[in-house]
């Protein structure tokens, strides 16, 4: 999860938008394998906080990632934890 936290931080680096875009694409792929870990790293909030700055294709990637994270949540207790 330490590596995931770094990737999530990269999404917040608006100075290097290309790096942030690649981080979101990476998170999309990782969200298929370990969505809960991305939630724990605050990936959901990080992705949605800057979604307005991205083009439509990247927005789709971001939303797919969020959808994968939401699918792993099976109770409100899990949501309240994050």
mmCIF file of N, CA, C and O in Angstrom:
data_model
loop_
_atom_site.group_PDB
_atom_site.id
_atom_site.type_symbol
_atom_site.label_atom_id
_atom_site.label_comp_id
_atom_site.label_asym_id
_atom_site.label_seq_id
_atom_site.Cartn_x
_atom_site.Cartn_y
_atom_site.Cartn_z
ATOM 1 N N UNK A 1 0.808 -1.202 0.000
ATOM 2 C CA UNK A 1 0.000 0.000 0.000
ATOM 3 C C UNK A 1 0.851 1.265 0.000
ATOM 4 O O UNK A 1 0.343 2.328 -0.306
ATOM 5 N N UNK A 2 2.124 1.154 0.337
ATOM 6 C CA UNK A 2 2.989 2.336 0.308
ATOM 7 C C UNK A 2 3.163 2.871 -1.097
ATOM 8 O O UNK A 2 3.177 4.081 -1.321
ATOM 9 N N UNK A 3 3.268 1.950 -2.066
ATOM 10 C CA UNK A 3 3.394 2.361 -3.457
ATOM 11 C C UNK A 3 2.106 2.994 -3.976
ATOM 12 O O UNK A 3 2.144 3.940 -4.756
ATOM 13 N N UNK A 4 0.990 2.466 -3.520
ATOM 14 C CA UNK A 4 -0.294 3.035 -3.931
ATOM 15 C C UNK A 4 -0.450 4.460 -3.431
ATOM 16 O O UNK A 4 -0.966 5.312 -4.143
ATOM 17 N N UNK A 5 -0.001 4.713 -2.223
ATOM 18 C CA UNK A 5 -0.095 6.074 -1.676
ATOM 19 C C UNK A 5 0.705 7.048 -2.530
ATOM 20 O O UNK A 5 0.265 8.177 -2.781
ATOM 21 N N UNK A 6 1.861 6.623 -2.998
ATOM 22 C CA UNK A 6 2.680 7.481 -3.871
ATOM 23 C C UNK A 6 1.983 7.738 -5.207
ATOM 24 O O UNK A 6 2.000 8.860 -5.716
ATOM 25 N N UNK A 7 1.383 6.709 -5.763
ATOM 26 C CA UNK A 7 0.668 6.870 -7.031
ATOM 27 C C UNK A 7 -0.512 7.815 -6.849
ATOM 28 O O UNK A 7 -0.764 8.674 -7.690
ATOM 29 N N UNK A 8 -1.230 7.666 -5.742
ATOM 30 C CA UNK A 8 -2.354 8.558 -5.465
ATOM 31 C C UNK A 8 -1.862 9.999 -5.323
ATOM 32 O O UNK A 8 -2.489 10.928 -5.833
ATOM 33 N N UNK A 9 -0.734 10.195 -4.678
ATOM 34 C CA UNK A 9 -0.171 11.541 -4.543
ATOM 35 C C UNK A 9 0.160 12.144 -5.901
ATOM 36 O O UNK A 9 0.018 13.349 -6.106
ATOM 37 N N UNK A 10 0.588 11.320 -6.827
ATOM 38 C CA UNK A 10 0.918 11.819 -8.162
ATOM 39 C C UNK A 10 -0.296 12.397 -8.875
ATOM 40 O O UNK A 10 -0.160 13.289 -9.709
ATOM 41 N N UNK A 11 -1.484 11.903 -8.542
ATOM 42 C CA UNK A 11 -2.681 12.444 -9.185
ATOM 43 C C UNK A 11 -2.935 13.882 -8.754
ATOM 44 O O UNK A 11 -3.615 14.627 -9.450
ATOM 45 N N UNK A 12 -2.398 14.285 -7.624
ATOM 46 C CA UNK A 12 -2.612 15.630 -7.100
ATOM 47 C C UNK A 12 -1.586 16.635 -7.602
ATOM 48 O O UNK A 12 -1.692 17.824 -7.331
ATOM 49 N N UNK A 13 -0.601 16.158 -8.337
ATOM 50 C CA UNK A 13 0.469 17.022 -8.823
ATOM 51 C C UNK A 13 0.052 17.673 -10.131
ATOM 52 O O UNK A 13 0.378 17.205 -11.215
ATOM 53 N N UNK A 14 -0.661 18.760 -10.024
ATOM 54 C CA UNK A 14 -1.217 19.433 -11.201
ATOM 55 C C UNK A 14 -0.128 20.130 -12.022
ATOM 56 O O UNK A 14 -0.321 20.424 -13.192
ATOM 57 N N UNK A 15 1.038 20.370 -11.418
ATOM 58 C CA UNK A 15 2.143 20.998 -12.151
ATOM 59 C C UNK A 15 2.635 20.100 -13.281
ATOM 60 O O UNK A 15 3.072 20.583 -14.312
ATOM 61 N N UNK A 16 2.574 18.814 -13.052
ATOM 62 C CA UNK A 16 2.992 17.838 -14.054
ATOM 63 C C UNK A 16 1.764 17.027 -14.454
ATOM 64 O O UNK A 16 1.583 15.888 -14.047
ATOM 65 N N UNK A 17 0.908 17.625 -15.248
ATOM 66 C CA UNK A 17 -0.377 17.035 -15.582
ATOM 67 C C UNK A 17 -0.220 15.696 -16.306
ATOM 68 O O UNK A 17 -1.024 14.782 -16.101
ATOM 69 N N UNK A 18 0.832 15.548 -17.111
ATOM 70 C CA UNK A 18 1.060 14.267 -17.794
ATOM 71 C C UNK A 18 1.308 13.152 -16.793
ATOM 72 O O UNK A 18 0.826 12.025 -16.981
ATOM 73 N N UNK A 19 2.037 13.460 -15.752
ATOM 74 C CA UNK A 19 2.310 12.471 -14.712
ATOM 75 C C UNK A 19 1.025 12.116 -13.967
ATOM 76 O O UNK A 19 0.765 10.941 -13.681
ATOM 77 N N UNK A 20 0.212 13.113 -13.686
ATOM 78 C CA UNK A 20 -1.068 12.869 -13.024
ATOM 79 C C UNK A 20 -1.977 12.008 -13.899
ATOM 80 O O UNK A 20 -2.659 11.105 -13.405
ATOM 81 N N UNK A 21 -1.978 12.268 -15.191
ATOM 82 C CA UNK A 21 -2.796 11.473 -16.111
ATOM 83 C C UNK A 21 -2.341 10.019 -16.131
ATOM 84 O O UNK A 21 -3.160 9.101 -16.100
ATOM 85 N N UNK A 22 -1.046 9.805 -16.167
ATOM 86 C CA UNK A 22 -0.526 8.429 -16.150
ATOM 87 C C UNK A 22 -0.827 7.743 -14.829
ATOM 88 O O UNK A 22 -1.096 6.539 -14.803
ATOM 89 N N UNK A 23 -0.789 8.493 -13.745
ATOM 90 C CA UNK A 23 -1.117 7.916 -12.438
ATOM 91 C C UNK A 23 -2.575 7.464 -12.398
ATOM 92 O O UNK A 23 -2.890 6.402 -11.867
ATOM 93 N N UNK A 24 -3.461 8.239 -12.999
ATOM 94 C CA UNK A 24 -4.878 7.852 -13.026
ATOM 95 C C UNK A 24 -5.079 6.601 -13.876
ATOM 96 O O UNK A 24 -5.839 5.700 -13.511
ATOM 97 N N UNK A 25 -4.382 6.511 -14.983
ATOM 98 C CA UNK A 25 -4.474 5.304 -15.807
ATOM 99 C C UNK A 25 -3.957 4.088 -15.047
ATOM 100 O O UNK A 25 -4.519 2.991 -15.141
ATOM 101 N N UNK A 26 -2.909 4.284 -14.294
ATOM 102 C CA UNK A 26 -2.352 3.205 -13.472
ATOM 103 C C UNK A 26 -3.348 2.786 -12.385
ATOM 104 O O UNK A 26 -3.555 1.603 -12.142
ATOM 105 N N UNK A 27 -3.963 3.768 -11.759
ATOM 106 C CA UNK A 27 -4.944 3.475 -10.718
ATOM 107 C C UNK A 27 -6.129 2.718 -11.302
ATOM 108 O O UNK A 27 -6.672 1.813 -10.659
ATOM 109 N N UNK A 28 -6.512 3.060 -12.521
ATOM 110 C CA UNK A 28 -7.618 2.330 -13.149
ATOM 111 C C UNK A 28 -7.290 0.843 -13.250
ATOM 112 O O UNK A 28 -8.102 -0.013 -12.919
ATOM 113 N N UNK A 29 -6.089 0.534 -13.685
ATOM 114 C CA UNK A 29 -5.696 -0.875 -13.813
ATOM 115 C C UNK A 29 -5.576 -1.546 -12.446
ATOM 116 O O UNK A 29 -5.998 -2.680 -12.257
ATOM 117 N N UNK A 30 -5.003 -0.825 -11.490
ATOM 118 C CA UNK A 30 -4.856 -1.384 -10.150
ATOM 119 C C UNK A 30 -6.197 -1.558 -9.442
ATOM 120 O O UNK A 30 -6.343 -2.440 -8.596
ATOM 121 N N UNK A 31 -7.166 -0.739 -9.801
ATOM 122 C CA UNK A 31 -8.463 -0.818 -9.135
ATOM 123 C C UNK A 31 -9.190 -2.129 -9.444
ATOM 124 O O UNK A 31 -10.104 -2.514 -8.721
ATOM 125 N N UNK A 32 -8.773 -2.806 -10.488
ATOM 126 C CA UNK A 32 -9.344 -4.122 -10.793
ATOM 127 C C UNK A 32 -8.825 -5.184 -9.831
ATOM 128 O O UNK A 32 -9.527 -6.139 -9.511
ATOM 129 N N UNK A 33 -7.591 -5.021 -9.372
ATOM 130 C CA UNK A 33 -6.953 -6.012 -8.512
ATOM 131 C C UNK A 33 -7.061 -5.693 -7.020
ATOM 132 O O UNK A 33 -7.230 -6.587 -6.212
ATOM 133 N N UNK A 34 -6.922 -4.418 -6.681
ATOM 134 C CA UNK A 34 -6.881 -4.060 -5.256
ATOM 135 C C UNK A 34 -7.636 -2.757 -4.984
ATOM 136 O O UNK A 34 -7.040 -1.770 -4.547
ATOM 137 N N UNK A 35 -8.927 -2.745 -5.234
ATOM 138 C CA UNK A 35 -9.692 -1.509 -5.063
ATOM 139 C C UNK A 35 -9.747 -1.018 -3.618
ATOM 140 O O UNK A 35 -9.710 0.183 -3.365
ATOM 141 N N UNK A 36 -9.821 -1.944 -2.672
ATOM 142 C CA UNK A 36 -9.904 -1.538 -1.266
ATOM 143 C C UNK A 36 -8.638 -0.815 -0.829
ATOM 144 O O UNK A 36 -8.699 0.166 -0.090
ATOM 145 N N UNK A 37 -7.488 -1.274 -1.306
ATOM 146 C CA UNK A 37 -6.228 -0.626 -0.950
ATOM 147 C C UNK A 37 -6.159 0.799 -1.495
ATOM 148 O O UNK A 37 -5.600 1.687 -0.861
ATOM 149 N N UNK A 38 -6.720 0.997 -2.669
ATOM 150 C CA UNK A 38 -6.739 2.346 -3.238
ATOM 151 C C UNK A 38 -7.670 3.235 -2.426
ATOM 152 O O UNK A 38 -7.365 4.397 -2.175
ATOM 153 N N UNK A 39 -8.792 2.673 -1.985
ATOM 154 C CA UNK A 39 -9.688 3.429 -1.108
ATOM 155 C C UNK A 39 -8.969 3.849 0.172
ATOM 156 O O UNK A 39 -9.104 4.981 0.626
ATOM 157 N N UNK A 40 -8.219 2.921 0.743
ATOM 158 C CA UNK A 40 -7.478 3.223 1.967
ATOM 159 C C UNK A 40 -6.444 4.316 1.752
ATOM 160 O O UNK A 40 -6.144 5.084 2.658
ATOM 161 N N UNK A 41 -5.909 4.400 0.543
ATOM 162 C CA UNK A 41 -4.906 5.425 0.226
ATOM 163 C C UNK A 41 -5.563 6.741 -0.189
ATOM 164 O O UNK A 41 -4.888 7.640 -0.671
ATOM 165 N N UNK A 42 -6.878 6.847 -0.011
ATOM 166 C CA UNK A 42 -7.657 8.036 -0.343
ATOM 167 C C UNK A 42 -7.675 8.311 -1.843
ATOM 168 O O UNK A 42 -7.774 9.456 -2.290
ATOM 169 N N UNK A 43 -7.602 7.254 -2.619
ATOM 170 C CA UNK A 43 -7.601 7.384 -4.066
ATOM 171 C C UNK A 43 -8.904 7.902 -4.637
ATOM 172 O O UNK A 43 -8.905 8.638 -5.616
ATOM 173 N N UNK A 44 -10.006 7.536 -4.006
ATOM 174 C CA UNK A 44 -11.310 7.974 -4.493
ATOM 175 C C UNK A 44 -11.403 9.498 -4.482
ATOM 176 O O UNK A 44 -11.737 10.124 -5.488
ATOM 177 N N UNK A 45 -11.091 10.088 -3.347
ATOM 178 C CA UNK A 45 -11.136 11.556 -3.223
ATOM 179 C C UNK A 45 -10.116 12.233 -4.121
ATOM 180 O O UNK A 45 -10.396 13.268 -4.725
ATOM 181 N N UNK A 46 -8.945 11.652 -4.210
ATOM 182 C CA UNK A 46 -7.881 12.252 -5.018
ATOM 183 C C UNK A 46 -8.266 12.308 -6.493
ATOM 184 O O UNK A 46 -8.056 13.322 -7.157
ATOM 185 N N UNK A 47 -8.851 11.234 -6.969
ATOM 186 C CA UNK A 47 -9.236 11.186 -8.384
ATOM 187 C C UNK A 47 -10.359 12.179 -8.680
ATOM 188 O O UNK A 47 -10.309 12.934 -9.645
ATOM 189 N N UNK A 48 -11.357 12.186 -7.830
ATOM 190 C CA UNK A 48 -12.512 13.050 -8.100
ATOM 191 C C UNK A 48 -12.220 14.526 -7.877
ATOM 192 O O UNK A 48 -12.896 15.376 -8.460
ATOM 193 N N UNK A 49 -11.233 14.841 -7.080
ATOM 194 C CA UNK A 49 -10.954 16.251 -6.787
ATOM 195 C C UNK A 49 -10.456 17.023 -8.007
ATOM 196 O O UNK A 49 -10.636 18.236 -8.088
ATOM 197 N N UNK A 50 -9.835 16.328 -8.953
ATOM 198 C CA UNK A 50 -9.285 17.017 -10.123
ATOM 199 C C UNK A 50 -9.917 16.583 -11.438
ATOM 200 O O UNK A 50 -9.391 16.902 -12.503
ATOM 201 N N UNK A 51 -11.026 15.902 -11.376
ATOM 202 C CA UNK A 51 -11.612 15.340 -12.588
ATOM 203 C C UNK A 51 -11.982 16.419 -13.616
ATOM 204 O O UNK A 51 -11.969 16.173 -14.817
ATOM 205 N N UNK A 52 -12.259 17.617 -13.165
ATOM 206 C CA UNK A 52 -12.627 18.713 -14.084
ATOM 207 C C UNK A 52 -11.493 19.122 -15.014
ATOM 208 O O UNK A 52 -11.732 19.710 -16.059
ATOM 209 N N UNK A 53 -10.263 18.832 -14.624
ATOM 210 C CA UNK A 53 -9.104 19.272 -15.398
ATOM 211 C C UNK A 53 -8.711 18.308 -16.504
ATOM 212 O O UNK A 53 -7.817 18.608 -17.292
ATOM 213 N N UNK A 54 -9.349 17.150 -16.575
ATOM 214 C CA UNK A 54 -8.947 16.118 -17.517
ATOM 215 C C UNK A 54 -9.887 16.056 -18.715
ATOM 216 O O UNK A 54 -11.038 16.461 -18.641
ATOM 217 N N UNK A 55 -9.375 15.484 -19.814
ATOM 218 C CA UNK A 55 -10.216 15.311 -20.993
ATOM 219 C C UNK A 55 -11.194 14.151 -20.763
ATOM 220 O O UNK A 55 -11.121 13.448 -19.756
ATOM 221 N N UNK A 56 -12.110 13.972 -21.695
ATOM 222 C CA UNK A 56 -13.176 12.988 -21.518
ATOM 223 C C UNK A 56 -12.667 11.558 -21.373
ATOM 224 O O UNK A 56 -13.223 10.776 -20.604
ATOM 225 N N UNK A 57 -11.636 11.189 -22.125
ATOM 226 C CA UNK A 57 -11.101 9.831 -22.012
ATOM 227 C C UNK A 57 -10.520 9.572 -20.631
ATOM 228 O O UNK A 57 -10.707 8.494 -20.069
ATOM 229 N N UNK A 58 -9.823 10.547 -20.103
ATOM 230 C CA UNK A 58 -9.247 10.372 -18.767
ATOM 231 C C UNK A 58 -10.337 10.413 -17.697
ATOM 232 O O UNK A 58 -10.239 9.716 -16.688
ATOM 233 N N UNK A 59 -11.367 11.173 -17.935
ATOM 234 C CA UNK A 59 -12.497 11.184 -17.000
ATOM 235 C C UNK A 59 -13.139 9.799 -16.937
ATOM 236 O O UNK A 59 -13.513 9.327 -15.871
ATOM 237 N N UNK A 60 -13.239 9.150 -18.086
ATOM 238 C CA UNK A 60 -13.784 7.792 -18.114
ATOM 239 C C UNK A 60 -12.913 6.848 -17.296
ATOM 240 O O UNK A 60 -13.418 6.022 -16.541
ATOM 241 N N UNK A 61 -11.604 6.968 -17.453
ATOM 242 C CA UNK A 61 -10.688 6.131 -16.676
ATOM 243 C C UNK A 61 -10.856 6.388 -15.182
ATOM 244 O O UNK A 61 -10.875 5.452 -14.374
ATOM 245 N N UNK A 62 -10.963 7.653 -14.823
ATOM 246 C CA UNK A 62 -11.119 8.014 -13.418
ATOM 247 C C UNK A 62 -12.430 7.450 -12.864
ATOM 248 O O UNK A 62 -12.457 6.887 -11.759
ATOM 249 N N UNK A 63 -13.495 7.582 -13.628
ATOM 250 C CA UNK A 63 -14.785 7.084 -13.158
ATOM 251 C C UNK A 63 -14.835 5.560 -13.101
ATOM 252 O O UNK A 63 -15.460 4.989 -12.207
ATOM 253 N N UNK A 64 -14.164 4.891 -14.032
ATOM 254 C CA UNK A 64 -14.070 3.424 -13.968
ATOM 255 C C UNK A 64 -13.340 2.997 -12.705
ATOM 256 O O UNK A 64 -13.724 2.037 -12.040
ATOM 257 N N UNK A 65 -12.284 3.728 -12.372
ATOM 258 C CA UNK A 65 -11.539 3.429 -11.153
ATOM 259 C C UNK A 65 -12.429 3.584 -9.927
ATOM 260 O O UNK A 65 -12.446 2.723 -9.043
ATOM 261 N N UNK A 66 -13.167 4.677 -9.889
ATOM 262 C CA UNK A 66 -14.068 4.919 -8.756
ATOM 263 C C UNK A 66 -15.150 3.849 -8.678
ATOM 264 O O UNK A 66 -15.486 3.384 -7.585
ATOM 265 N N UNK A 67 -15.666 3.456 -9.827
ATOM 266 C CA UNK A 67 -16.672 2.403 -9.854
ATOM 267 C C UNK A 67 -16.111 1.097 -9.295
ATOM 268 O O UNK A 67 -16.771 0.421 -8.502
ATOM 269 N N UNK A 68 -14.900 0.758 -9.672
ATOM 270 C CA UNK A 68 -14.275 -0.458 -9.148
ATOM 271 C C UNK A 68 -14.082 -0.371 -7.634
ATOM 272 O O UNK A 68 -14.257 -1.359 -6.925
ATOM 273 N N UNK A 69 -13.729 0.815 -7.150
ATOM 274 C CA UNK A 69 -13.562 0.985 -5.707
ATOM 275 C C UNK A 69 -14.898 0.851 -4.991
ATOM 276 O O UNK A 69 -14.987 0.229 -3.931
ATOM 277 N N UNK A 70 -15.945 1.421 -5.569
ATOM 278 C CA UNK A 70 -17.267 1.364 -4.940
ATOM 279 C C UNK A 70 -17.774 -0.073 -4.898
ATOM 280 O O UNK A 70 -18.411 -0.493 -3.929
ATOM 281 N N UNK A 71 -17.486 -0.828 -5.924
ATOM 282 C CA UNK A 71 -17.942 -2.229 -5.975
ATOM 283 C C UNK A 71 -17.373 -3.057 -4.834
ATOM 284 O O UNK A 71 -17.992 -4.031 -4.418
ATOM 285 N N UNK A 72 -16.206 -2.685 -4.331
ATOM 286 C CA UNK A 72 -15.597 -3.476 -3.256
ATOM 287 C C UNK A 72 -16.222 -3.170 -1.907
ATOM 288 O O UNK A 72 -16.058 -3.926 -0.960
ATOM 289 N N UNK A 73 -16.926 -2.069 -1.823
ATOM 290 C CA UNK A 73 -17.546 -1.687 -0.564
ATOM 291 C C UNK A 73 -18.832 -2.484 -0.399
ATOM 292 O O UNK A 73 -19.741 -2.377 -1.197
ATOM 293 N N UNK A 74 -18.888 -3.272 0.670
ATOM 294 C CA UNK A 74 -20.066 -4.111 0.856
ATOM 295 C C UNK A 74 -20.897 -3.709 2.068
ATOM 296 O O UNK A 74 -21.870 -4.345 2.385
ATOM 297 N N UNK A 75 -20.466 -2.671 2.761
ATOM 298 C CA UNK A 75 -21.259 -2.211 3.896
ATOM 299 C C UNK A 75 -20.947 -0.757 4.197
ATOM 300 O O UNK A 75 -19.924 -0.220 3.764
ATOM 301 N N UNK A 76 -21.817 -0.123 4.933
ATOM 302 C CA UNK A 76 -21.597 1.268 5.325
ATOM 303 C C UNK A 76 -20.424 1.394 6.297
ATOM 304 O O UNK A 76 -19.767 2.422 6.345
ATOM 305 N N UNK A 77 -20.146 0.342 7.058
ATOM 306 C CA UNK A 77 -19.008 0.379 7.972
ATOM 307 C C UNK A 77 -17.708 0.577 7.224
ATOM 308 O O UNK A 77 -16.847 1.322 7.650
ATOM 309 N N UNK A 78 -17.581 -0.088 6.096
ATOM 310 C CA UNK A 78 -16.389 0.049 5.269
ATOM 311 C C UNK A 78 -16.282 1.473 4.745
ATOM 312 O O UNK A 78 -15.200 2.059 4.732
ATOM 313 N N UNK A 79 -17.390 2.047 4.340
ATOM 314 C CA UNK A 79 -17.391 3.419 3.840
ATOM 315 C C UNK A 79 -17.042 4.412 4.929
ATOM 316 O O UNK A 79 -16.291 5.344 4.718
ATOM 317 N N UNK A 80 -17.578 4.210 6.116
ATOM 318 C CA UNK A 80 -17.298 5.115 7.225
ATOM 319 C C UNK A 80 -15.849 5.057 7.654
ATOM 320 O O UNK A 80 -15.309 6.032 8.174
ATOM 321 N N UNK A 81 -15.202 3.938 7.425
ATOM 322 C CA UNK A 81 -13.780 3.797 7.735
ATOM 323 C C UNK A 81 -12.949 4.711 6.852
ATOM 324 O O UNK A 81 -11.922 5.211 7.247
ATOM 325 N N UNK A 82 -13.393 4.927 5.622
ATOM 326 C CA UNK A 82 -12.638 5.726 4.676
ATOM 327 C C UNK A 82 -13.232 7.091 4.638
ATOM 328 O O UNK A 82 -13.065 7.950 4.020
#
